[in-house]
mmCIF file of C-alpha atoms in Angstrom:
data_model
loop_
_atom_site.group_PDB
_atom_site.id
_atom_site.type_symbol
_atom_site.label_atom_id
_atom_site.label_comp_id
_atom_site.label_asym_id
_atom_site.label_seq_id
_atom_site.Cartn_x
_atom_site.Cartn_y
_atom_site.Cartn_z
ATOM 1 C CA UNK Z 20 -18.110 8.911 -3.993
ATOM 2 C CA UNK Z 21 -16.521 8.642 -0.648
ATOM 3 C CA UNK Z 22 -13.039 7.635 0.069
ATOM 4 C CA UNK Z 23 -10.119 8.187 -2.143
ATOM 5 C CA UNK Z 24 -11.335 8.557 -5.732
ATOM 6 C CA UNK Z 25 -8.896 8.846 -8.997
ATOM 7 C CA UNK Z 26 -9.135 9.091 -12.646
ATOM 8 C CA UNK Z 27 -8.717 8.438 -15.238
ATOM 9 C CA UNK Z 28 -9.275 4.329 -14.734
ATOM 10 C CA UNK Z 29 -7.439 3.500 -17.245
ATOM 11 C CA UNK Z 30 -4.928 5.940 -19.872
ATOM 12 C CA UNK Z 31 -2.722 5.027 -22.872
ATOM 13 C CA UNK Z 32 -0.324 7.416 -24.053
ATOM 14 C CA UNK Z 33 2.730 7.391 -26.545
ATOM 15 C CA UNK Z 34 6.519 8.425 -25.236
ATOM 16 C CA UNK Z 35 5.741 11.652 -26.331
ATOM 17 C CA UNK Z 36 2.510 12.575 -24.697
ATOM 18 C CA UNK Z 37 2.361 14.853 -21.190
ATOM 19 C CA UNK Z 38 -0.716 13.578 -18.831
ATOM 20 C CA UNK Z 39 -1.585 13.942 -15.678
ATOM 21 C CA UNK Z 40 -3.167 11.732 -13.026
ATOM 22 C CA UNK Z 41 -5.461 12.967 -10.196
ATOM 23 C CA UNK Z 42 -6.721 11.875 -6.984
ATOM 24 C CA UNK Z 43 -9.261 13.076 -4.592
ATOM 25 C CA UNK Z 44 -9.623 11.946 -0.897
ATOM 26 C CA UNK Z 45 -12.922 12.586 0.726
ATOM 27 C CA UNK Z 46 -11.331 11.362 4.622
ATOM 28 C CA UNK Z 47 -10.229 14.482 6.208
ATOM 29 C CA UNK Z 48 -6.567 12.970 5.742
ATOM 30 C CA UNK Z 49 -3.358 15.199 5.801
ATOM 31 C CA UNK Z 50 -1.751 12.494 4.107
ATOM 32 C CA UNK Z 51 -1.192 11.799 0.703
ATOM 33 C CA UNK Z 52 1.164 8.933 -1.384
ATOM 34 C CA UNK Z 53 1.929 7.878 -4.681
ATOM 35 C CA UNK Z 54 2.573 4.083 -5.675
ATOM 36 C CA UNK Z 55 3.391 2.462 -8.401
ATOM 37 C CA UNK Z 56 2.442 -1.174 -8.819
ATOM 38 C CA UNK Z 57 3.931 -3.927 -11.311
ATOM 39 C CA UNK Z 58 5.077 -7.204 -11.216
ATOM 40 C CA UNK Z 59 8.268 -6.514 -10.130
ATOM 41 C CA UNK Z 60 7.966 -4.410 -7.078
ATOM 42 C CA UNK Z 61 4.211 -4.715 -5.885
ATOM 43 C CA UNK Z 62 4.062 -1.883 -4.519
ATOM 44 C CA UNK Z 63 6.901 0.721 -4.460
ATOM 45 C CA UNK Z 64 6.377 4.082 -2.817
ATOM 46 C CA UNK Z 65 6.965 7.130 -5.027
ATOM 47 C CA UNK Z 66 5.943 10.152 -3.557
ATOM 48 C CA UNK Z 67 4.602 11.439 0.213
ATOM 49 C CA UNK Z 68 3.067 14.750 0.746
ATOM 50 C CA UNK Z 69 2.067 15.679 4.417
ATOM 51 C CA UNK Z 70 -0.168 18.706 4.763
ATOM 52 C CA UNK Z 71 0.573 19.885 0.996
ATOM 53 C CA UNK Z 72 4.758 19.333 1.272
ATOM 54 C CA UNK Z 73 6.388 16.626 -0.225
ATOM 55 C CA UNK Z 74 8.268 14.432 1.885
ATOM 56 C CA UNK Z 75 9.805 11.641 0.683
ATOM 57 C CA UNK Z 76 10.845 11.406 -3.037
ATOM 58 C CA UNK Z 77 11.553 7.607 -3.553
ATOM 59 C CA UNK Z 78 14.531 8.637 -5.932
ATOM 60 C CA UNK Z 79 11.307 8.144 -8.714
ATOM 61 C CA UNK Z 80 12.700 9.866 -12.338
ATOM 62 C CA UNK Z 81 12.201 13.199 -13.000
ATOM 63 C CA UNK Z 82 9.244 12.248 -15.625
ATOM 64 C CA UNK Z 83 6.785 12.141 -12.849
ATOM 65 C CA UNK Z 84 6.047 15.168 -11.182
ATOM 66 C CA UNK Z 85 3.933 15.296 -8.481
ATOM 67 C CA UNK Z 86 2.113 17.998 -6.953
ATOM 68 C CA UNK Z 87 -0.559 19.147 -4.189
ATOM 69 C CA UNK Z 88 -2.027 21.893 -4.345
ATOM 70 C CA UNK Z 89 -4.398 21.175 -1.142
ATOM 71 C CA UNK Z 90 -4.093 18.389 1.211
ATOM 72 C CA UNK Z 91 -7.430 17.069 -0.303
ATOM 73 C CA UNK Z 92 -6.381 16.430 -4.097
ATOM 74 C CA UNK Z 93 -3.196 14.854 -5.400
ATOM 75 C CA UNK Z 94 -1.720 14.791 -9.351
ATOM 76 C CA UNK Z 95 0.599 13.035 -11.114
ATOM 77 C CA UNK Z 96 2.104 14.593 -14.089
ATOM 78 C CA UNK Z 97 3.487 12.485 -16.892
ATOM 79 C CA UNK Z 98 5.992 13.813 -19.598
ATOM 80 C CA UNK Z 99 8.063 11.160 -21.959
ATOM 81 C CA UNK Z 100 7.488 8.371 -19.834
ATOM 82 C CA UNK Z 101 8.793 5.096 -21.644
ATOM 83 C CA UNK Z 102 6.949 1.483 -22.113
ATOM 84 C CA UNK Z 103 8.758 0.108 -18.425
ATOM 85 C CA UNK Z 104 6.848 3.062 -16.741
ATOM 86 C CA UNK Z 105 3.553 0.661 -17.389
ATOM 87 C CA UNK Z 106 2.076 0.307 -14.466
ATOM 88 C CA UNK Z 107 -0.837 0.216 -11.975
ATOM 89 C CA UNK Z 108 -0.678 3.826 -10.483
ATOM 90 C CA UNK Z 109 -3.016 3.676 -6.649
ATOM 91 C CA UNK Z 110 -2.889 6.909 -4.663
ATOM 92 C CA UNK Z 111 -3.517 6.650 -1.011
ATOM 93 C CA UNK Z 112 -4.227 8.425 1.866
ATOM 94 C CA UNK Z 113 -3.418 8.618 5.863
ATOM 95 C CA UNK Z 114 -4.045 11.042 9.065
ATOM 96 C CA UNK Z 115 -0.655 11.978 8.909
ATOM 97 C CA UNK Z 116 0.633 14.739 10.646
ATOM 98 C CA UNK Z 117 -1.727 16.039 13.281
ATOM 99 C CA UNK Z 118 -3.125 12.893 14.374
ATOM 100 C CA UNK Z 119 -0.657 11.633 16.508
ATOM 101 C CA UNK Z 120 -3.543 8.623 17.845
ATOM 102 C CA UNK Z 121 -2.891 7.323 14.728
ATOM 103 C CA UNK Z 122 -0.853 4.534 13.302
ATOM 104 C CA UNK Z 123 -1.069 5.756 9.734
ATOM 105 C CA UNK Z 124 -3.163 3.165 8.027
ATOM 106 C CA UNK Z 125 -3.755 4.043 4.531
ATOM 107 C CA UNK Z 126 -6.663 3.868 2.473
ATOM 108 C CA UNK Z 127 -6.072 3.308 -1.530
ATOM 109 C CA UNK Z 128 -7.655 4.598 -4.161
ATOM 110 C CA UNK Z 129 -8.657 1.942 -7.084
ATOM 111 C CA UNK Z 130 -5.884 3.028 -8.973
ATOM 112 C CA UNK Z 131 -4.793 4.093 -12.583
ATOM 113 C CA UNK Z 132 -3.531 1.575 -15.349
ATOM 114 C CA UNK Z 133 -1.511 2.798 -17.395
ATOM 115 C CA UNK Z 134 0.068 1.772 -20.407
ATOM 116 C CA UNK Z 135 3.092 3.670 -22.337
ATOM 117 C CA UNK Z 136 2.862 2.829 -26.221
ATOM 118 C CA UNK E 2 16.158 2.480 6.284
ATOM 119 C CA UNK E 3 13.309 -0.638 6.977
ATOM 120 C CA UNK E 4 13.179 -3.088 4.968
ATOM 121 C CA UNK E 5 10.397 -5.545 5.179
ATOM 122 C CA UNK E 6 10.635 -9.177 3.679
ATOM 123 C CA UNK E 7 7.444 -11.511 3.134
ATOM 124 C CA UNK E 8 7.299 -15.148 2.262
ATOM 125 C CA UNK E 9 6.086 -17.188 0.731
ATOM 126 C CA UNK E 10 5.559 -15.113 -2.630
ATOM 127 C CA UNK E 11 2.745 -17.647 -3.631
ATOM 128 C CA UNK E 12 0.896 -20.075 -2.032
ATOM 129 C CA UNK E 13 -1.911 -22.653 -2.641
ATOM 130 C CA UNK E 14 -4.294 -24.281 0.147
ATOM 131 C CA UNK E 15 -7.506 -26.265 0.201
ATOM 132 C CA UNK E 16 -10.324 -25.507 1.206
ATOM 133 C CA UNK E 17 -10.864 -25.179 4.774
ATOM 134 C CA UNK E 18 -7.284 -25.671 5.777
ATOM 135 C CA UNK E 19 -4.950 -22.615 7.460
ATOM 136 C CA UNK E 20 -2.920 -20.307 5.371
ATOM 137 C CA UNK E 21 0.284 -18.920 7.256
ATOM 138 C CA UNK E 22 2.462 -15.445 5.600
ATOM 139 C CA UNK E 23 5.229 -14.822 7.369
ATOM 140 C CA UNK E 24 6.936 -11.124 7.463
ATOM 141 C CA UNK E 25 10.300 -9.847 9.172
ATOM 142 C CA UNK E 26 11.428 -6.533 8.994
ATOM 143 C CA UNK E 27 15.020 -4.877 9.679
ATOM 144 C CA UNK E 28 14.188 -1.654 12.414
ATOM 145 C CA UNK E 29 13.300 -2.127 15.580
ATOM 146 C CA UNK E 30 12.242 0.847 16.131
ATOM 147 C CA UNK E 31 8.832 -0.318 13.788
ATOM 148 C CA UNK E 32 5.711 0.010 15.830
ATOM 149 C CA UNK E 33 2.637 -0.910 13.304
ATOM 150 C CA UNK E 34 2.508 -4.014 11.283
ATOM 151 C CA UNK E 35 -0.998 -3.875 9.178
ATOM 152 C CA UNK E 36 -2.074 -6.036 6.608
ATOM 153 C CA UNK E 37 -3.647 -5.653 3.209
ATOM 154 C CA UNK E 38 -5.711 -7.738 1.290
ATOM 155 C CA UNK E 39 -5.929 -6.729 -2.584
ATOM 156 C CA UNK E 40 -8.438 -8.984 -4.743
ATOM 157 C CA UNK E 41 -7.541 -9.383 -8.387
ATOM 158 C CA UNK E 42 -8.723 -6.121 -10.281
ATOM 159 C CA UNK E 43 -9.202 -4.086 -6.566
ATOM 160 C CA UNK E 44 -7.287 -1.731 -4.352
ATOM 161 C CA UNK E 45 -5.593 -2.784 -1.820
ATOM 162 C CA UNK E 46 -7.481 -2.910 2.046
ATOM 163 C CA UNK E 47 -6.619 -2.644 5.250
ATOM 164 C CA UNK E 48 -7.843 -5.915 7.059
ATOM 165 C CA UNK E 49 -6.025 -6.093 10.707
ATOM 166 C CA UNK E 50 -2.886 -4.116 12.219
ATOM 167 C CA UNK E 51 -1.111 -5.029 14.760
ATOM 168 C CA UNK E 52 0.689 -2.859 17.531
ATOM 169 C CA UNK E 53 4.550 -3.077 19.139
ATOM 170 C CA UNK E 54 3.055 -3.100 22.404
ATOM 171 C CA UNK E 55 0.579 -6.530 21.940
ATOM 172 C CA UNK E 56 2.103 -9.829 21.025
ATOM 173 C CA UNK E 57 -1.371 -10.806 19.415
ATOM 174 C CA UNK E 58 -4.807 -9.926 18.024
ATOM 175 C CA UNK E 59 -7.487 -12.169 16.435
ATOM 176 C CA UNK E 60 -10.384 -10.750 13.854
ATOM 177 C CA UNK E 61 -13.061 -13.896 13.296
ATOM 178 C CA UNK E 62 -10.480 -16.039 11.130
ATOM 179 C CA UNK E 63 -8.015 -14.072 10.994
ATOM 180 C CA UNK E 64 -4.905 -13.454 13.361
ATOM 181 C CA UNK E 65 -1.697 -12.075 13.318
ATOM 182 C CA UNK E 66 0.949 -12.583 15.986
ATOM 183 C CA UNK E 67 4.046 -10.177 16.288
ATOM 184 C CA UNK E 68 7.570 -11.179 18.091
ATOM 185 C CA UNK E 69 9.544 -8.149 18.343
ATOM 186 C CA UNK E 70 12.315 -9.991 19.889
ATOM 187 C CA UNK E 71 13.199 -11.577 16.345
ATOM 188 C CA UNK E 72 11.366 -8.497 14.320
ATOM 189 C CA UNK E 73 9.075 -10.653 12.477
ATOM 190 C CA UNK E 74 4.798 -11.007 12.478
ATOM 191 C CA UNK E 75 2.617 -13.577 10.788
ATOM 192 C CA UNK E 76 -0.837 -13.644 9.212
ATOM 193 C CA UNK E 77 -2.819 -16.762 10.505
ATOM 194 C CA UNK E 78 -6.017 -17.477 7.965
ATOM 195 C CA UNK E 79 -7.959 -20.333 9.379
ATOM 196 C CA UNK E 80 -10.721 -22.477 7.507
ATOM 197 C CA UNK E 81 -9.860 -21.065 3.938
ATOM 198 C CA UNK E 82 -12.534 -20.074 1.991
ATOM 199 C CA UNK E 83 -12.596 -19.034 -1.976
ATOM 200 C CA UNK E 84 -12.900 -15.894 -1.213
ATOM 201 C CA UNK E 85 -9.726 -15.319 0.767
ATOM 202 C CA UNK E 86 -7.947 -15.635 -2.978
ATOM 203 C CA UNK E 87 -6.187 -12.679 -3.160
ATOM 204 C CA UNK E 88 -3.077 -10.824 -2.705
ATOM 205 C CA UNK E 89 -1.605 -10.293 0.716
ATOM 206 C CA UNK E 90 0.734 -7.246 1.493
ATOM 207 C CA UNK E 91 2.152 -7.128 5.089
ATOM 208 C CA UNK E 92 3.845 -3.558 6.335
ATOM 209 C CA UNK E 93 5.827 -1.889 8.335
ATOM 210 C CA UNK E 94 6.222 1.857 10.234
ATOM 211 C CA UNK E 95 7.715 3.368 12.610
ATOM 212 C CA UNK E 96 5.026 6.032 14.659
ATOM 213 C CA UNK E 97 6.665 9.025 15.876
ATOM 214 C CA UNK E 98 6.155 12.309 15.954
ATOM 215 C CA UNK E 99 4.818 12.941 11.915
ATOM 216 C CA UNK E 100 4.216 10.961 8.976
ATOM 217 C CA UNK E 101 5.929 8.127 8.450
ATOM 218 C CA UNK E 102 4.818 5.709 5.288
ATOM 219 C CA UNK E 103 4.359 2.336 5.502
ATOM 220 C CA UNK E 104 7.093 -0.113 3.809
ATOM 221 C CA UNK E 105 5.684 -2.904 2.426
ATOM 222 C CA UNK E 106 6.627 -6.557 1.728
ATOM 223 C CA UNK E 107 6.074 -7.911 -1.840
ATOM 224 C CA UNK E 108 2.914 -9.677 -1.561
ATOM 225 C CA UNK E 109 1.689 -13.253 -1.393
ATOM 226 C CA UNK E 110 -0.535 -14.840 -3.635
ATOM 227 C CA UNK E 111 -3.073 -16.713 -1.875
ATOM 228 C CA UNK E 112 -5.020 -19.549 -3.744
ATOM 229 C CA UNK E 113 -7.449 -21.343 -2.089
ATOM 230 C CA UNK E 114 -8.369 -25.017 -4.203
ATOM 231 C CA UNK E 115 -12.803 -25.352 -3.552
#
């Protein structure tokens, strides 16, 4: 599959549970973002990593830990998350960095819904 | 920090009519205005940008215009069609030397009535 890719699609898990979401970009980006989407803030930046170092941490709590270990793949680990962290979870993707031509447009990924028991 | 405010959060036309969103934002040092389009159960996608240094840009039916003199840009949908029902996201970023992420408005629901 081109593009950005992520799984799971969709993932339940109790308070207790640790997960982790993953996504894959197939573009060549240097870019890579975290969003979290709900009804009340459509789509509120969590987390920016520019050629594998995070830079921007949206003041998101410290139950979501992101990491990235290459500037092609991007995961989201989740540890005691609670029933308000429910959520559509997209990933996206820009140049970043190096490409200076650029005007960072972002390309999603079809996100991850997920839904704290 | 920029902020970026869109209205209206919802909006219903008919069929064939013109469907106006309307975005400011708060720093003027913002250079790139794109737009997303996100379809009920889909990702969001890009479907036009805009630049500081052009005032307008047209893509078949839709435009957006951009007045940096009162920091606000507007997506123009002409001749509505059912399939233009979807969620629109306008943004805003400042280009300079790096990576900086977009800031997005919160959305407008666009329903257009066959």
């Amino acid at each position: 599959e081109t593009g950005v890719t992520q799984t799971p699609r969709h993932l339940v898990m109790g308070m207790t549970n640790k997960k982790s979401l993953k996504c894959e970009q197939h573009l060549g980006h240097n870019a890579m973002y975290w969003y979290k989407q709900s009804a009340k803030k459509p789509l509120e930046l969590m987390f920016v990593y520019s050629l594998e170092e995070r830079v921007e941490n949206n003041s998101v709590p410290s139950r979501f830990s992101p990491e990235c270990p290459n500037s092609s793949h991007l995961f989201l680990h989740l540890h005691t998350l609670q029933p308000e962290d429910s959520a559509l979870y997209l990933c996206a993707s820009s140049q970043g960095w190096l490409a200076l031509s650029s005007y960072n447009e972002q390309f999603f990924g079809p996100g991850t819904r997920l839904t704290v028991l | 920090g920029e902020n970026v405010e869109q209205h209206p959060s919802t909006l219903s036309v008919q069929e064939g009519d013109s469907a106006v969103i309307k975005c400011t934002y708060s720093d003027s040092a913002s250079n790139y205005f794109p737009w997303y389009k996100q379809e009920l159960g889909k990702r969001p996608q890009l479907i036009i940008d805009i630049r500081s240094n052009v005032g307008e840009k047209k893509d078949q039916r839709i435009a957006v215009t951009l007045n940096k003199t009162a920091k606000h840009f507007s997506l123009h949908i002409t001749e509505t069609q059912p399939e233009d029902s979807a969620v629109y996201f306008c943004a805003a970023s400042i280009r300079l030397s790096g990576n900086t992420p977009l800031v997005f408005g919160k959305g407008t629901r666009l329903s257009v009535i066959a």
